Coordinates of C-alpha atoms and ligand atoms in Angstrom, one line a residue:
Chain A
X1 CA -42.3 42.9 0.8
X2 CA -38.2 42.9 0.4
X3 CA -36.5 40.3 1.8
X4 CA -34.1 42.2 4.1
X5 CA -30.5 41.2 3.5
X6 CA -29.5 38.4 6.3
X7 CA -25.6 39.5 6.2
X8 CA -26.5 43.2 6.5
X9 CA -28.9 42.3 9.9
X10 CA -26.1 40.8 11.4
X11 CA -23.4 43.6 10.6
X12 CA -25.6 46.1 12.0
X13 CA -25.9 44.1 15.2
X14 CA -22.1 43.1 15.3
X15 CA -21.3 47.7 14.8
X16 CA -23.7 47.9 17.5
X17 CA -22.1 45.4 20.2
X18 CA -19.4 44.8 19.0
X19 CA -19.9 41.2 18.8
X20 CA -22.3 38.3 18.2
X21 CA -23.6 37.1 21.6
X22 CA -25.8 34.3 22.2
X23 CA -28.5 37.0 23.2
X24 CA -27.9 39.2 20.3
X25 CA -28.3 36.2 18.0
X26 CA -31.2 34.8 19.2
X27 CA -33.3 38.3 18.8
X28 CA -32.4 38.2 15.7
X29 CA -33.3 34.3 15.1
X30 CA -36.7 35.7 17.2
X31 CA -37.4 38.8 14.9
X32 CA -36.4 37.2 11.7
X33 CA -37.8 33.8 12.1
X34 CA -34.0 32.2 11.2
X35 CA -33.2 29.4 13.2
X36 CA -30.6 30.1 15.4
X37 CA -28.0 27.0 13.9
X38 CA -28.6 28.9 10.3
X39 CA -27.4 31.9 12.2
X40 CA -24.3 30.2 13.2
X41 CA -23.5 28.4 10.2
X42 CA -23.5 31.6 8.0
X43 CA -21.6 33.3 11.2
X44 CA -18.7 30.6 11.1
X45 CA -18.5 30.6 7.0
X46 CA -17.0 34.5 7.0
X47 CA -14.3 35.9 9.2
X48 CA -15.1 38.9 9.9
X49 CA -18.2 37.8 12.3
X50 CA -17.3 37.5 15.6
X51 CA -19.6 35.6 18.5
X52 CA -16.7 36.3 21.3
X53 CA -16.2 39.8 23.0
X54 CA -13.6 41.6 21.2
X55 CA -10.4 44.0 22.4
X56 CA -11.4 47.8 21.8
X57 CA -9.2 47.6 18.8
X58 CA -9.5 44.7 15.9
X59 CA -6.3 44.5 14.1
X60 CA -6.3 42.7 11.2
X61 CA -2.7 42.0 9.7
X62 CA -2.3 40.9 5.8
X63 CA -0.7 38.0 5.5
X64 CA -1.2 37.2 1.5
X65 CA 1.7 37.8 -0.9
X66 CA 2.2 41.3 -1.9
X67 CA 2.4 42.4 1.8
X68 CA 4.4 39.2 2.6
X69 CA 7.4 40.0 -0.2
X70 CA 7.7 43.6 1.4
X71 CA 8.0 42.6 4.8
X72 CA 4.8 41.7 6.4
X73 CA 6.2 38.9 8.7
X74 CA 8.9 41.2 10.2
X75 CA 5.4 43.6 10.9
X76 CA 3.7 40.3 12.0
X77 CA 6.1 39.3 14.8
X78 CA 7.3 42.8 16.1
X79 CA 3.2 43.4 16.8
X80 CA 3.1 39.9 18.8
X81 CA 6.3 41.0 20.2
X82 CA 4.8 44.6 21.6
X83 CA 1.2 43.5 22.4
X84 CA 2.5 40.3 23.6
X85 CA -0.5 38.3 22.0
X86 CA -0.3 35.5 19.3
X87 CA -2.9 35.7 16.1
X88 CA -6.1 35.1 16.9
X89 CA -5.9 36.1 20.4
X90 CA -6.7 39.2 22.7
X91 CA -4.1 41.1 24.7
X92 CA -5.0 40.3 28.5
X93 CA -5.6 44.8 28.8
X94 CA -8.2 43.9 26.6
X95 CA -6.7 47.0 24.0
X96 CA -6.3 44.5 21.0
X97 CA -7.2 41.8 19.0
X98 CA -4.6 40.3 16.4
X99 CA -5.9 38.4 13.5
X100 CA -4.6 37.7 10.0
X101 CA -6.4 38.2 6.6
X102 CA -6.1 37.4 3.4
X103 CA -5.4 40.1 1.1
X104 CA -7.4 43.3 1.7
X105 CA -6.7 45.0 -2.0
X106 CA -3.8 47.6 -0.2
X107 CA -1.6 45.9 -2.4
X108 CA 0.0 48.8 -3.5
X109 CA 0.9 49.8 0.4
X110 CA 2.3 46.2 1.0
X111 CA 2.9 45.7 4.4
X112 CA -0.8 46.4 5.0
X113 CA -3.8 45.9 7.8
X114 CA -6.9 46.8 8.6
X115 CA -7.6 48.5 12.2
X116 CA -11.2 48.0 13.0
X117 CA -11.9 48.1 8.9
X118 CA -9.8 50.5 8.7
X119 CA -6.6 50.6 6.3
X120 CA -3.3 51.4 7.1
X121 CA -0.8 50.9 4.7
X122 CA 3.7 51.0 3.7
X123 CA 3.7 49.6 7.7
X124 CA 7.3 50.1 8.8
X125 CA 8.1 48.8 12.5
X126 CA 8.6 52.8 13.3
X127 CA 4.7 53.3 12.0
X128 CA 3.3 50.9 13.8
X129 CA 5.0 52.2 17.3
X130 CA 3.4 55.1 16.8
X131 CA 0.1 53.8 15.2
X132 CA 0.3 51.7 18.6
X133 CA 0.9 54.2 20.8
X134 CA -2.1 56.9 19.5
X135 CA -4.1 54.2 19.9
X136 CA -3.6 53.0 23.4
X137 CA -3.8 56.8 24.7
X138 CA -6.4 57.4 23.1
X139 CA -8.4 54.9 24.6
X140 CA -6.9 55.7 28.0
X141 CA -8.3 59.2 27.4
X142 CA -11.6 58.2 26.3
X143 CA -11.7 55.5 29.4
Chain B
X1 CA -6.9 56.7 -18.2
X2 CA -10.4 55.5 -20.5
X3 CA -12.0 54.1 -17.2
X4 CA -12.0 57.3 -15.3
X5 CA -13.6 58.8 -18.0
X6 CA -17.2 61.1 -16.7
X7 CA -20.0 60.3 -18.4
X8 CA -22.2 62.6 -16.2
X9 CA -25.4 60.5 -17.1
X10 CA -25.1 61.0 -20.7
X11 CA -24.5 57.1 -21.0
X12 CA -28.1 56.6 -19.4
X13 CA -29.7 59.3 -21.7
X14 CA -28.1 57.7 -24.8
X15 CA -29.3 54.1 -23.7
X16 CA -33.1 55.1 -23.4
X17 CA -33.1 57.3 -26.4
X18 CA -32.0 53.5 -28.0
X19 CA -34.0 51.3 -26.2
X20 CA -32.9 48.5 -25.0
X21 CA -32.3 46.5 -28.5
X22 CA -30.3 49.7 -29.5
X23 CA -28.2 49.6 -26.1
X24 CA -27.5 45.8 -26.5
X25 CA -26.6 46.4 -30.3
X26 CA -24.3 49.4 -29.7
X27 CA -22.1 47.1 -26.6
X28 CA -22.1 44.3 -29.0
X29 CA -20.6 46.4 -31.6
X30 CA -18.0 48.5 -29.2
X31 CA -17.0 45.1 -27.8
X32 CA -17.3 45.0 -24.0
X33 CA -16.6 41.9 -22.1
X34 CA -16.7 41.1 -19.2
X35 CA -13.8 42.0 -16.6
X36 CA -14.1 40.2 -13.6
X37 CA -11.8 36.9 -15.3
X38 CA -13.9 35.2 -17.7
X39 CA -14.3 37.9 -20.7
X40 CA -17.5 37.2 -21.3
X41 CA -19.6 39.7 -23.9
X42 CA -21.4 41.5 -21.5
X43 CA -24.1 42.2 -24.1
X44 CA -24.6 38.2 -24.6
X45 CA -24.7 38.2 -20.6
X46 CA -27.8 40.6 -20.5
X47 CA -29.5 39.1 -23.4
X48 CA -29.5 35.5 -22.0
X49 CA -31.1 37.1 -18.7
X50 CA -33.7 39.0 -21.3
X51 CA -34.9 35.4 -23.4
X52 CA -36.3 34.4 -20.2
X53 CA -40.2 35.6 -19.6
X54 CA -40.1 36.8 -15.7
X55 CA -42.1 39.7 -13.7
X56 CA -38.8 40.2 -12.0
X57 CA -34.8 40.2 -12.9
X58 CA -32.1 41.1 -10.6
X59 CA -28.7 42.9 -11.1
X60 CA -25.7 42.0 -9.0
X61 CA -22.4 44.4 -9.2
X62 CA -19.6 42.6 -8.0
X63 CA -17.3 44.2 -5.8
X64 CA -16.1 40.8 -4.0
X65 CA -12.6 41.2 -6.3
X66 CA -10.4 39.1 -3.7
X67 CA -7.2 37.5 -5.3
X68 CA -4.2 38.3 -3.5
X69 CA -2.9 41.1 -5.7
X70 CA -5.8 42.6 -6.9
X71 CA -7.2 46.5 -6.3
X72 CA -8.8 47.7 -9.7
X73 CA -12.0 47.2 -8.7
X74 CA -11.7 49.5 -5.4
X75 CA -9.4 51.7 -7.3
X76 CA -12.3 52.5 -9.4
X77 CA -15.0 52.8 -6.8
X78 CA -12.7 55.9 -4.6
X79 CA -12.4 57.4 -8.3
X80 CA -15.3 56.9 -10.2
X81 CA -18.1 56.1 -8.6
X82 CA -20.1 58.1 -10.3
X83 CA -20.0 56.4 -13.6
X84 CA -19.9 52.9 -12.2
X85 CA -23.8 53.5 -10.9
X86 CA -24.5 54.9 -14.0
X87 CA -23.7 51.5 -15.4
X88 CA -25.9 50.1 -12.7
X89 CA -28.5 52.0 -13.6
X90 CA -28.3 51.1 -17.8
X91 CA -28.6 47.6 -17.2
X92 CA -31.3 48.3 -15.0
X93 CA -32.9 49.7 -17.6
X94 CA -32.0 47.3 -20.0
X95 CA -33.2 44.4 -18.1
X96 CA -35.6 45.9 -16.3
X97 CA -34.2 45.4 -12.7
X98 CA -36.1 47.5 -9.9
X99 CA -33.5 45.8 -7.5
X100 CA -30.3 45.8 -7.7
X101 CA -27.2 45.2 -5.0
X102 CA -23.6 45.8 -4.4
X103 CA -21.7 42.7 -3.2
X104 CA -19.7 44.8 -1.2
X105 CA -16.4 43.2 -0.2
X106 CA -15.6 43.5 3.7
X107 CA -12.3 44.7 3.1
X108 CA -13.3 47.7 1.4
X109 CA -16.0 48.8 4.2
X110 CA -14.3 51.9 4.6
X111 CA -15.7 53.2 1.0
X112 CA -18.9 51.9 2.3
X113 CA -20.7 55.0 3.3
X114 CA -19.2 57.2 0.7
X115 CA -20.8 54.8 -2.1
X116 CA -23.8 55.2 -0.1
X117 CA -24.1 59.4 -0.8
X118 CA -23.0 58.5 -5.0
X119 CA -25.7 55.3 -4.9
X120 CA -28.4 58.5 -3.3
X121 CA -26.9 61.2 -5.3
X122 CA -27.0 59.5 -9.0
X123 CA -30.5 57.8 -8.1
X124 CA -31.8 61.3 -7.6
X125 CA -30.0 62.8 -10.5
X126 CA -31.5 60.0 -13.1
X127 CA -34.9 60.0 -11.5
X128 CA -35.3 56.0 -11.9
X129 CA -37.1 54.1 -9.6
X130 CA -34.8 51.7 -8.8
X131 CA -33.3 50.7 -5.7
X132 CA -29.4 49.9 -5.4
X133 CA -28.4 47.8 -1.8
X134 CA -25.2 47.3 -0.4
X135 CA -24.5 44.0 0.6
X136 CA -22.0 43.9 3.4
X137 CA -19.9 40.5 2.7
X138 CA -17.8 39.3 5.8
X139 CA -14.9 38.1 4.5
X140 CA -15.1 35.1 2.9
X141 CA -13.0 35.3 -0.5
X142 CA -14.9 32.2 -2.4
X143 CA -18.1 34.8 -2.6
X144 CA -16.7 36.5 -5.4
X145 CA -17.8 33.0 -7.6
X146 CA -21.3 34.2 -8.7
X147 CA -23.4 31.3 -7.7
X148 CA -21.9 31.6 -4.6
X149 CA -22.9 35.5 -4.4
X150 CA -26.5 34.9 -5.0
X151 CA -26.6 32.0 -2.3
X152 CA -24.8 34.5 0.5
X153 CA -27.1 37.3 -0.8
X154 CA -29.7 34.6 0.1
X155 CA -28.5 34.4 3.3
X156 CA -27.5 30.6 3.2
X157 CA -23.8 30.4 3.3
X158 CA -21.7 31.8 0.3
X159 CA -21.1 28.1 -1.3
X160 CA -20.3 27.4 -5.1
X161 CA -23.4 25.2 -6.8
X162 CA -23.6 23.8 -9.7
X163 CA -24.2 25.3 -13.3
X164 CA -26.2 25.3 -14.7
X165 CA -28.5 26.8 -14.2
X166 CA -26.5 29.7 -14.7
X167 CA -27.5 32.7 -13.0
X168 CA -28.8 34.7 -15.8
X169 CA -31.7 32.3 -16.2
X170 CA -32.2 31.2 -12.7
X171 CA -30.5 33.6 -10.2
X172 CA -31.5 35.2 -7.1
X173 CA -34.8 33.8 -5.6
X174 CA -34.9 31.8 -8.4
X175 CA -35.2 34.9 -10.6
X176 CA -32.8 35.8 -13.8
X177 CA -30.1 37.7 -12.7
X178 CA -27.1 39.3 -14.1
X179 CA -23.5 39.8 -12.3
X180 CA -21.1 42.6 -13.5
X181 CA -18.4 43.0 -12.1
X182 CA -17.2 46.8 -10.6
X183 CA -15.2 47.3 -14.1
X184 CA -17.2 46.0 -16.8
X185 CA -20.2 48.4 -15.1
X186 CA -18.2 51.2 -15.0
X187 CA -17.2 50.8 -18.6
X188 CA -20.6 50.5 -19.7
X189 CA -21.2 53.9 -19.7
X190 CA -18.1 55.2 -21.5
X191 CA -18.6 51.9 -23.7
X192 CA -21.8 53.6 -25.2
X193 CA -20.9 57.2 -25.3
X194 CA -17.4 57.3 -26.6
X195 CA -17.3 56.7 -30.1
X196 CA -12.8 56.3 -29.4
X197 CA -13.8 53.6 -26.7
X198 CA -10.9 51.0 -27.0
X199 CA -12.4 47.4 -25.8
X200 CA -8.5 46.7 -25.4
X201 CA -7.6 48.6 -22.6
X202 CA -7.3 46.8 -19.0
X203 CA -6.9 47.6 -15.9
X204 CA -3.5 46.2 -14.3
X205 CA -3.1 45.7 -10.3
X206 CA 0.7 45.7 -10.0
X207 CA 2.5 45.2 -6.7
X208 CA 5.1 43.2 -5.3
X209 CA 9.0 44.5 -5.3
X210 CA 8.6 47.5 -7.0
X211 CA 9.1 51.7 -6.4
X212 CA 5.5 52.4 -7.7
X213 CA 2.7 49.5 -7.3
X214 CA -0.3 50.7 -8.3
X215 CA -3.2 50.2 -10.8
X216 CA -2.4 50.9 -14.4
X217 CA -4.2 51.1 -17.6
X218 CA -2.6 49.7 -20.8
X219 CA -3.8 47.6 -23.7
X220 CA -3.5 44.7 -24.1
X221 CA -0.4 43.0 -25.3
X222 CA 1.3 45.4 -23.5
X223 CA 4.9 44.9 -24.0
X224 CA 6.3 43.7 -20.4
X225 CA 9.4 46.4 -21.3
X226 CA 7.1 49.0 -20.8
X227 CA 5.5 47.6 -17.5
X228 CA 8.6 47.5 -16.3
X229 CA 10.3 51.1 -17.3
X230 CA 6.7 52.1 -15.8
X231 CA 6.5 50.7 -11.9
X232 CA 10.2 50.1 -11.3
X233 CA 11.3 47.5 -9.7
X234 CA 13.4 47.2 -7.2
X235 CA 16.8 45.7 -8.6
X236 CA 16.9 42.2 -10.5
X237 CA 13.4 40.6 -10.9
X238 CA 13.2 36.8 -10.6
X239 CA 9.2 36.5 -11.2
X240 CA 6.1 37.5 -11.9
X241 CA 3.3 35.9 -11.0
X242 CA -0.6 36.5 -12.2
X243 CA -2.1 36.9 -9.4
X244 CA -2.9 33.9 -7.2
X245 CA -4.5 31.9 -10.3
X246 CA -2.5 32.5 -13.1
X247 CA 0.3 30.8 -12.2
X248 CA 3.9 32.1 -11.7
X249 CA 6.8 32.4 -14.5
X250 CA 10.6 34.3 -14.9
X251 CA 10.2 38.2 -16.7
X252 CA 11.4 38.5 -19.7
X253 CA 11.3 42.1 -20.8
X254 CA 10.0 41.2 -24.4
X255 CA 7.0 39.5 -23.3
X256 CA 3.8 41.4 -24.1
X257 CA 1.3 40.4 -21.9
X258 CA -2.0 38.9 -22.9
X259 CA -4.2 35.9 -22.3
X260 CA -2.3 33.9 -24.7
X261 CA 1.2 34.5 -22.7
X262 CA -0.2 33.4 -19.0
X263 CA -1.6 30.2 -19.4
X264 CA -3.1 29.3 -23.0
X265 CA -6.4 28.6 -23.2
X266 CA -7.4 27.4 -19.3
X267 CA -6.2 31.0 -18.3
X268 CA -7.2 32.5 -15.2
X269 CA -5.8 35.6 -16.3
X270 CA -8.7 37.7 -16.0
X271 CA -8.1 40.2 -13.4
X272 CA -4.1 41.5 -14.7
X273 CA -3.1 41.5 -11.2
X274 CA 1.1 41.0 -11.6
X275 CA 2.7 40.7 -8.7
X276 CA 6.6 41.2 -9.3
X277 CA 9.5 38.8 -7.2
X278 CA 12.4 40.0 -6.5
X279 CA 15.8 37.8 -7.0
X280 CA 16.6 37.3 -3.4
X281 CA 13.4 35.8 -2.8
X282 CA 12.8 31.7 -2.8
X283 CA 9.6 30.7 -5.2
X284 CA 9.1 27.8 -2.6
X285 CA 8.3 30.7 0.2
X286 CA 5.9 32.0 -2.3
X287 CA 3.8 29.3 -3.0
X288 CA 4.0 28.2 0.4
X289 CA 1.6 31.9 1.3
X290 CA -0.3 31.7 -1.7
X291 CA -1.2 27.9 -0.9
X292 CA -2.0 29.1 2.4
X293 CA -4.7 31.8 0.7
X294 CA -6.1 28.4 -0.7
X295 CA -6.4 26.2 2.5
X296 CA -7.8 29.8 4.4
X297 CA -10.4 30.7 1.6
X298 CA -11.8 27.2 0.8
X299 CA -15.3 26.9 1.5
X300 CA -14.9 23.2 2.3
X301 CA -17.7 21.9 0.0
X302 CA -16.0 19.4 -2.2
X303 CA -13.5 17.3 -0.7
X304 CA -10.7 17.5 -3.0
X305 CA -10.2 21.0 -2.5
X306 CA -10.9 21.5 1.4
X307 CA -8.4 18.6 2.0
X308 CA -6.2 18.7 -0.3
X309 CA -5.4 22.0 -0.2
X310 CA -4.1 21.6 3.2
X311 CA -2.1 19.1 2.0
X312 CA 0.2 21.2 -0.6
X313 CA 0.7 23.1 2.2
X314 CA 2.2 20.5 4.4
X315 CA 4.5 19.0 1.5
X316 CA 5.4 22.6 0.6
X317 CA 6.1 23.0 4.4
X318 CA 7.9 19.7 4.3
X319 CA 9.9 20.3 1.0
X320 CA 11.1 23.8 3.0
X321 CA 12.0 21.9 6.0
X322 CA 14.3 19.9 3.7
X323 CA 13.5 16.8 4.7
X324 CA 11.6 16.5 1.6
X325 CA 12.3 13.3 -1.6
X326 CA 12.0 13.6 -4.9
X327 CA 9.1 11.3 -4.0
X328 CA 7.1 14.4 -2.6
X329 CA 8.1 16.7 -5.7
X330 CA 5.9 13.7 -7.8
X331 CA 3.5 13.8 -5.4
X332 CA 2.9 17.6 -5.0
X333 CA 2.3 17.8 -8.8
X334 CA 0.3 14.7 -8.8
X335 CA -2.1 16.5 -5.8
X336 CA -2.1 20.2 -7.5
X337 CA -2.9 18.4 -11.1
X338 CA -6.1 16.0 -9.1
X339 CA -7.2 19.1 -7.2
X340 CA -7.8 21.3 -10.1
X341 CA -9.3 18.2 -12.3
X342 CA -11.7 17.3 -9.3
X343 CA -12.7 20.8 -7.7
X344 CA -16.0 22.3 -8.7
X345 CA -15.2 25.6 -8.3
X346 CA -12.7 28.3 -10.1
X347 CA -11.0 28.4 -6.8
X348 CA -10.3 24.7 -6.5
X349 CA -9.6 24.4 -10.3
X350 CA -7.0 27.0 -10.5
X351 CA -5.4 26.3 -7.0
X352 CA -2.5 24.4 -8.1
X353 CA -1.5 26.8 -10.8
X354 CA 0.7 28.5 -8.9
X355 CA 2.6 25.0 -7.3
X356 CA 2.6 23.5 -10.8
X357 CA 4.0 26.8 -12.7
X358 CA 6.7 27.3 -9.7
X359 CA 7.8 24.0 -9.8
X360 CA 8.2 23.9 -13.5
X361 CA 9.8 27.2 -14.3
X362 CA 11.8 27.1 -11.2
X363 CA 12.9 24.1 -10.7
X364 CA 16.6 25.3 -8.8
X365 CA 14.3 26.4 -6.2
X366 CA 12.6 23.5 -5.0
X367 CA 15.8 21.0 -5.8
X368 CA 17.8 23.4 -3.5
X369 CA 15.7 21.8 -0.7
X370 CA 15.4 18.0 -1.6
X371 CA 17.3 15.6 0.7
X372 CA 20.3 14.3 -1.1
X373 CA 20.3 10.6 -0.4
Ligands
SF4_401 S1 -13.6 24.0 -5.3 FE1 -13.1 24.6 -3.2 S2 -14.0 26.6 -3.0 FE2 -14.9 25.8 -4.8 S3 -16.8 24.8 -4.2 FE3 -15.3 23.2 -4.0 S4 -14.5 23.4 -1.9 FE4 -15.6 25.3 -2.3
FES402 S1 -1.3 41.2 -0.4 FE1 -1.5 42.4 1.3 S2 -3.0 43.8 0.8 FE2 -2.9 42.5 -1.0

């Protein structure tokens, strides 16, 4: 039988709720016959696992040097500005959360991010007011 | 551009009508190394994984590419695909691999699902039982180093071990197994069917201050002249550095660009990625964010590197603060120099590049912020 790949389980768990919880985990430590610590040491290795409920939106702002010589801190700080979050936290509507990354290969669209894996890239503070702005209507629409 | 050459399974068709000895003489003579950094003969690679008697051998494409300044890899799988699991397939064939996997990079999840239809399409099209996974990494930049790959494709965390063994002769579940990187497999193909294949070419990630980043293909030796005329910066250029790795150095427009320009011998040149500095910028600020990259992406497993990288951040953070000494210039080199003799790991062994390259080729800089006593 073929070993099923331990990092694909738990992206498929993390699209489907969105996070890691303590329950989703320990199915997977049930069904998979991983103890649950091995789980959370893999989980706390990588970034892009999460085990805490999430905004509706992950933005994930590059912060390596590329984006950084074309203005990614201006980007950086309006965003905490707007959203009124600091990295690494989630704004109190529960719309966003703000992280930074290492370079996500949009080099060549410095300032760059990801918005839930997404890329969005030549970020000027005019783009991301709008970016912003579909985004929170949308998910007032959808709501 | 050579790489986006289509070799519409031709490549394949050639390799089994040579057999495997034929395939492995006919890279050996076009001259294909590796391109994920070390230039390895990609030939040599597969045969070491061959000389070992096994019922089973895996294959591992790299697509972790990760250095700050670096997109080749994903520029080739939204453009040619296509070729790239051809590649796949011929060293499949070649070592007889019924599994293989795509170390996916998180980063790049949004070309996840179109891969996905190529991986289904080609498989179809070349009717060989082989099955090709993608493994969805999470982020964690130090599991582009191979023995690290085959641990996180083990599902243990994505740490560096020891060599050897070396992969190719005890791999994944303890198994030979062979890791190209995106590059190198896509050439493979084009390596075998073209006989006007020119080993020389590389791919070049270029961003930074300039009207057109992008990823270019020139030969090697390039003259920086050209580079320049080519991408356009954006006024007067202060630096260029190689990557994260590489290390960091003024541009001089009659440079040519090669191995033997970045760093000698101990290079770390591997990927081309230039990322271009503008005059208005301080080198201090840019070592400060690639030191951070360091501290971020260090998987903590030897102590040199998970510390000390956070310290060369503090004393850079210090030295910017100006209320640095010459005291904690010595001692910045002293750490970047112990760092990269102690680290086992390319990450920790190349970390200090960067510091030690800034601080020698601009030294202004980082004496604009020292204390005067
Ligand atoms: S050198 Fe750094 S990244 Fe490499 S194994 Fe050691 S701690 Fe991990
Ligand atoms: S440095 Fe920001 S995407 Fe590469």
């Amino acid at each position: 039988m073929e070993e099923k790949i331990l990092l694909n389980i738990l992206h498929e768990a993390q699209d489907k709720h969105g996070y890691l919880s303590e329950e989703v985990l320990k199915k997977i430590s049930k069904k998979h016959q991983i103890p649950i610590s091995r789980l959370y040491g893999i989980i706390t290795f990588h970034t892009m696992f999460r085990v805490k409920k999430q905004g509706k939106h992950i933005l994930e702002l590059c912060g390596s040097p590329s984006c950084l010589l074309n203005g990614a801190r201006e980007i950086e700080r309006f965003i905490e500005k707007e959203l009124n979050v600091e990295i690494g936290e989630t704004t109190k509507d529960k719309k966003f959360s703000v992280y930074k990354t290492s370079c996500i290969g949009c080099c060549d669209g410095a300032p760059a991010m990801l918005i839930d894996g997404k890329p969005y890239v030549n970020l000027t503070i005019k783009r991301i007011k709008e970016i912003l702005k579909e985004l929170k209507n949308a998910s007032t629409k959808r709501n | 551009m050579q790489v986006l050459r289509e070799t519409n399974l031709q490549g394949l068709a050639l390799a089994k009508k040579l057999g495997k000895k034929g395939t492995l003489e006919l890279l050996a003579k076009r001259g294909l190394v590796g391109r994920g950094g070390a230039s390895f003969p990609t030939h040599k690679k597969w045969e070491r994984a061959l000389s070992v008697k096994t019922n089973e051998r895996f294959l591992i494409c790299n697509a972790d590419e990760g250095e700050p300044g670096t997109f080749k890899d994903k520029f080739l799988i939204k453009n040619n695909s296509e070729t790239l699991i051809e590649g796949i397939l011929i060293a499949a064939f070649v070592l007889d691999a019924k599994r293989c996997f795509i170390y996916l990079r998180a980063e790049y999840d949004s070309l996840r699902l179109e891969l996905e239809k190529i991986i289904k399409k080609v498989l179809k099209k070349s009717k060989m039982k082989v099955s090709i996974e993608i493994v969805r990494g999470a982020g964690a930049y130090v599991c582009g180093e191979e023995t690290a790959i085959i641990q996180s494709i083990m599902g243990r965390r994505g740490q560096p071990m020891e060599k050897p063994p070396y992969p190719t002769i005890k791999g994944l579940w303890g198994k030979p197994t062979v890791l190209n990187n995106v590059t190198t497999l896509t050439c493979v193909p084009q390596a075998l069917l073209y006989e006007d294949w020119n080993p020389n070419y590389r791919l070049f990630s270029i961003s930074g201050e300039v009207e057109h980043p992008g990823v270019y293909e020139w030969e090697l030796g390039v003259k920086m002249s050209t580079i320049l005329g080519t991408v356009k910066p954006k006024g007067k250029m202060k630096a260029m550095s190689f990557g994260c790795f590489g290390g960091i150095m003024p541009v001089y427009k009659s440079n040519r660009v090669s191995p033997a320009l970045i760093c000698d011998k101990n290079c770390h040149h591997g990927a081309y990625s230039l990322i271009f500095v503008g005059e208005k910028k301080n080198i201090v600020d840019v070592n400060l964010s690639m030191a951070k990259f360091y501290t971020y992406e260090s998987c903590g497993k030897c102590t040199p590197c998970r510390e000390g990288t956070i310290r060369l951040v503090e004393l850079l953070k210090k030295i910017k603060s100006g209320q640095a000494t010459n005291k904690d210039l010595k001692l910045l080199k002293e750490l970047a120099n112990h760092i990269q003799e102690t680290s086992l790991c390319g990450l920790g062994a190349s970390c200090g590049n960067h510091i030690l390259t800034g601080m020698k080729n601009f030294k202004k800089d980082y004496k604009g912020f020292i204390k005067k006593k």
